[in-house]
mmCIF file of C-alpha atoms in Angstrom:
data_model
loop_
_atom_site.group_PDB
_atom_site.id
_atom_site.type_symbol
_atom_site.label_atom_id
_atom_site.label_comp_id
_atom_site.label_asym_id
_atom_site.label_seq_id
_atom_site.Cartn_x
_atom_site.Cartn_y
_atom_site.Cartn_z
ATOM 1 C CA UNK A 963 -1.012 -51.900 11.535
ATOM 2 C CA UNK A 964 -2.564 -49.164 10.083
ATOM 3 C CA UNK A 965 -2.258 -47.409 6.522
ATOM 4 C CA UNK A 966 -1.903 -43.515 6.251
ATOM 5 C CA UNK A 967 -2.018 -41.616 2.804
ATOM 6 C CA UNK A 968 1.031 -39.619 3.650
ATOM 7 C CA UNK A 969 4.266 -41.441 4.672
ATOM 8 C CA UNK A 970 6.440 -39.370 6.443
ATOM 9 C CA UNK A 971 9.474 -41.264 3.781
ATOM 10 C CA UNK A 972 9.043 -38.510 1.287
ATOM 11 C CA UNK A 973 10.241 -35.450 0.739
ATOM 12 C CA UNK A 974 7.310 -33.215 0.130
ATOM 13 C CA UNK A 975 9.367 -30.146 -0.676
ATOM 14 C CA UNK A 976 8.668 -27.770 -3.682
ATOM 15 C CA UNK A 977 10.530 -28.234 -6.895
ATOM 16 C CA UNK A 978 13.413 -25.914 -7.289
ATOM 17 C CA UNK A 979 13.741 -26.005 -10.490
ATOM 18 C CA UNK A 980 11.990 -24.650 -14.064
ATOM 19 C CA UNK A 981 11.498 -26.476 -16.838
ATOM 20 C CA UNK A 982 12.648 -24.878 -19.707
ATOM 21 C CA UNK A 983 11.765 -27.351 -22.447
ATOM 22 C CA UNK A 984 8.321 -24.886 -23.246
ATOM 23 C CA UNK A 985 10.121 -21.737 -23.171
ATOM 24 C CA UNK A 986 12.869 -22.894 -25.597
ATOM 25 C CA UNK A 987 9.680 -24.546 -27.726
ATOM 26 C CA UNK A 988 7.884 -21.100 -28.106
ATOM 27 C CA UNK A 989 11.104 -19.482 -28.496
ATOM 28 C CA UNK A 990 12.069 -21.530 -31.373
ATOM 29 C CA UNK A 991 8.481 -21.169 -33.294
ATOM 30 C CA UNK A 992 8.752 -17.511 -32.721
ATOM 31 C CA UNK A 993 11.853 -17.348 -34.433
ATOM 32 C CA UNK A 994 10.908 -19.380 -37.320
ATOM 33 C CA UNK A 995 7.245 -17.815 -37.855
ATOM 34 C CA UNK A 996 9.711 -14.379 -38.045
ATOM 35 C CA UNK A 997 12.134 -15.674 -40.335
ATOM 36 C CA UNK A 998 9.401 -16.356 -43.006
ATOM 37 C CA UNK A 999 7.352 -13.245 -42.439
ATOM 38 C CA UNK A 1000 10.479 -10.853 -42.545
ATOM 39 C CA UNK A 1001 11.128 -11.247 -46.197
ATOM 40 C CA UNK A 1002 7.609 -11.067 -47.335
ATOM 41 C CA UNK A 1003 7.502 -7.697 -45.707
ATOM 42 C CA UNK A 1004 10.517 -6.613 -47.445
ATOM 43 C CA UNK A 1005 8.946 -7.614 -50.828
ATOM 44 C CA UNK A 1006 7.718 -5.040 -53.377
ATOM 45 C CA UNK A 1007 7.014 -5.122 -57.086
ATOM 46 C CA UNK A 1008 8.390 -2.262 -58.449
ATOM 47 C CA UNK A 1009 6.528 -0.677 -61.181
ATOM 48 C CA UNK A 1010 6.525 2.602 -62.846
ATOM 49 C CA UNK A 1011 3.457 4.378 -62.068
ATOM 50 C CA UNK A 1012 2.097 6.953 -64.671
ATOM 51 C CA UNK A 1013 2.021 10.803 -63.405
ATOM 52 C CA UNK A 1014 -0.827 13.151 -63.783
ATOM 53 C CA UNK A 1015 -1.119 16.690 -62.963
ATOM 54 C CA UNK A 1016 -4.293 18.336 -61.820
ATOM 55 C CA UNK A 1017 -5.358 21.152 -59.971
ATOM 56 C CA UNK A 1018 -8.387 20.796 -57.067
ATOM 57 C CA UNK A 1019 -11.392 21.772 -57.941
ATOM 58 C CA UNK A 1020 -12.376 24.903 -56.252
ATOM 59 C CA UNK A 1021 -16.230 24.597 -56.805
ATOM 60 C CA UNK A 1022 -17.531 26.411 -53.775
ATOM 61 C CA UNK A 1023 -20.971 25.789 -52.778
ATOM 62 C CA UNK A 1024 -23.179 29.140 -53.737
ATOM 63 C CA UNK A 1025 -24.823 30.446 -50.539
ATOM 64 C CA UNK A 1026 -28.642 31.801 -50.087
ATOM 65 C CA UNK A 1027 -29.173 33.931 -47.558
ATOM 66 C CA UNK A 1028 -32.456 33.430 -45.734
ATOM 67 C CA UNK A 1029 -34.065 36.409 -43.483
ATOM 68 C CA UNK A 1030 -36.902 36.463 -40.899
ATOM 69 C CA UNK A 1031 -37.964 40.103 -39.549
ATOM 70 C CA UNK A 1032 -39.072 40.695 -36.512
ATOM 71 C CA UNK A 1033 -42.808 40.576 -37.488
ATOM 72 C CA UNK A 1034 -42.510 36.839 -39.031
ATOM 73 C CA UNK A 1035 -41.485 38.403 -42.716
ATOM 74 C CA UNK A 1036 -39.380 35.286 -44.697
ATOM 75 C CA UNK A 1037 -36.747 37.270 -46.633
ATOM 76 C CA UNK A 1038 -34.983 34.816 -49.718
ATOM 77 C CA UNK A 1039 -31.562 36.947 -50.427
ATOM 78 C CA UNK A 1040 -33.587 40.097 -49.233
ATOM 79 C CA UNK A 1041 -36.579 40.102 -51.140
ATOM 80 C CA UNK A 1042 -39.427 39.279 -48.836
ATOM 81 C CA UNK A 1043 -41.408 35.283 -50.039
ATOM 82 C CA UNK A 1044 -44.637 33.950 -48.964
ATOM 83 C CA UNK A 1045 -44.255 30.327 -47.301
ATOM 84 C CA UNK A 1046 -45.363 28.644 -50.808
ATOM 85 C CA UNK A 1047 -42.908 31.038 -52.894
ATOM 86 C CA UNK A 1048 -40.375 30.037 -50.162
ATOM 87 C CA UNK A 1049 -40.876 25.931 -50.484
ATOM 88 C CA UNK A 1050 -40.556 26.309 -54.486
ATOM 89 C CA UNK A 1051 -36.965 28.441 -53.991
ATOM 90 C CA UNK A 1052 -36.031 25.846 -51.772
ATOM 91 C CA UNK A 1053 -36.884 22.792 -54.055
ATOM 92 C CA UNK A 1054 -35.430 24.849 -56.962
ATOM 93 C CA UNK A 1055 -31.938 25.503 -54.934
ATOM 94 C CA UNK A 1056 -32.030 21.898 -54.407
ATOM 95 C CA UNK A 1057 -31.251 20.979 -57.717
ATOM 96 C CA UNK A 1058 -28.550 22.931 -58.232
ATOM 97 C CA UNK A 1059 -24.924 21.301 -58.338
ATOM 98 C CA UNK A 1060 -22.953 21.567 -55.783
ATOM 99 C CA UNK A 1061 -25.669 22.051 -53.312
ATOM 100 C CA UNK A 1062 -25.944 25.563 -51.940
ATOM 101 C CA UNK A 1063 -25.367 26.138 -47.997
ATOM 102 C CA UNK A 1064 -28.492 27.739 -46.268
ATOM 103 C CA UNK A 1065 -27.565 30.503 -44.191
ATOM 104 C CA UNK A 1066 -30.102 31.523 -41.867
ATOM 105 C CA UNK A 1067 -30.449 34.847 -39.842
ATOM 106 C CA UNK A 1068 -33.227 35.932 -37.566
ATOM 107 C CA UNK A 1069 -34.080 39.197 -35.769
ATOM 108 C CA UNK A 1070 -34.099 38.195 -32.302
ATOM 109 C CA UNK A 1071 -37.309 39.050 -30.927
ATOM 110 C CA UNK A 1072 -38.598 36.230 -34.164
ATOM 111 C CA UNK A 1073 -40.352 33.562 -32.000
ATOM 112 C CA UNK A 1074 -38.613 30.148 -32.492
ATOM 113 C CA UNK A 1075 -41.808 28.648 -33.869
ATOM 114 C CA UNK A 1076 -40.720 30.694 -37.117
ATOM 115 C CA UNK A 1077 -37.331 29.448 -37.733
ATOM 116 C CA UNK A 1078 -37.986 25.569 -37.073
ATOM 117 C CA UNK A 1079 -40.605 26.382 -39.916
ATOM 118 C CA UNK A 1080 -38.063 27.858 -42.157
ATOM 119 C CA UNK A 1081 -35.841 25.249 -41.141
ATOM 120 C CA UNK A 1082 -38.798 22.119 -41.494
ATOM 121 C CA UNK A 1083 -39.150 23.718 -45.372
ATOM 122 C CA UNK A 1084 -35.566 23.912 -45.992
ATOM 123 C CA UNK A 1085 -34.982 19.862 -44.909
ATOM 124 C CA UNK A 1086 -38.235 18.705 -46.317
ATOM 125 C CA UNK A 1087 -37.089 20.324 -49.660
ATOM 126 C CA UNK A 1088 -33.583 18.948 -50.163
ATOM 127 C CA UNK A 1089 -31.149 21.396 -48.526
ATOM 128 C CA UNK A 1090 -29.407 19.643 -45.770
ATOM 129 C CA UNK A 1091 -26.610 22.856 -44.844
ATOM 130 C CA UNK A 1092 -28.173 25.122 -42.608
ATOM 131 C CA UNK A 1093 -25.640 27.410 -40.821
ATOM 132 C CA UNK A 1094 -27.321 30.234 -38.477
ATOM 133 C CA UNK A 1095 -25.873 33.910 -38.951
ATOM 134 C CA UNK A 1096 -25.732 35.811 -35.825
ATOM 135 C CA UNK A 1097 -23.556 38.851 -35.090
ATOM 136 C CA UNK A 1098 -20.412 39.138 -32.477
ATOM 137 C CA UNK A 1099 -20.929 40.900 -29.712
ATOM 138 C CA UNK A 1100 -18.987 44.303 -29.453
#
């Protein structure tokens, strides 16, 4: 007589059913973990905290206004700087508190060569605001 594995006695139909004992097991750790945490959220200390008034500072950064003509002239606030006289305005605007905002205007025919110069002296001397000045168009 032989032996097979499978016997035809059994029923090998799926399970119909779910087992709920897990579900009701999270459920019931959910609800606990919530039940502590809930109150602890609700919990304040209430203290009287002092009151202060004061106004914003307005301290608004000075500007210098940095020019280069059309023929390579360096203008500081108009009046025209050699490339040393420039580097020691720079390091001396530096210092100043707040730190002044570099604004930066060139004639457009200026090679670009120029302006990264200006630009190299201004970063290599401590001012780190650079805005560019150009004019809308009509």
């Amino acid at each position: 007589m032989a032996i097979t594995p499978f016997s035809d006695d059994e029923d090998d139909g799926l399970m119909g059913e779910i087992n709920m004992t897990p579900l009701v097991d999270v459920m019931l750790v959910l609800l606990i973990v919530f039940m502590v945490t809930i109150p602890a959220l609700r919990h304040a200390v209430k203290i009287e905290l002092p009151h202060a008034s004061s106004q914003k500072e307005d301290a608004k950064a000075a500007q210098v206004n940095v020019s280069i003509e059309a023929n390579g002239t360096v203008l500081w606030d108009g009046q025209p700087v050699t490339p040393s006289a420039l580097r020691a305005k720079i390091a001396a605007a530096a210092h100043e508190n707040p730190l002044p905002e570099l604004h930066l205007g060139a004639d457009r025919k200026v090679a670009y060569e120029a302006v990264a110069q200006v630009m190299s002296a201004a970063y290599a001397g401590g001012l780190t605001k650079i805005g560019f000045v150009t004019e809308p168009k009509p």
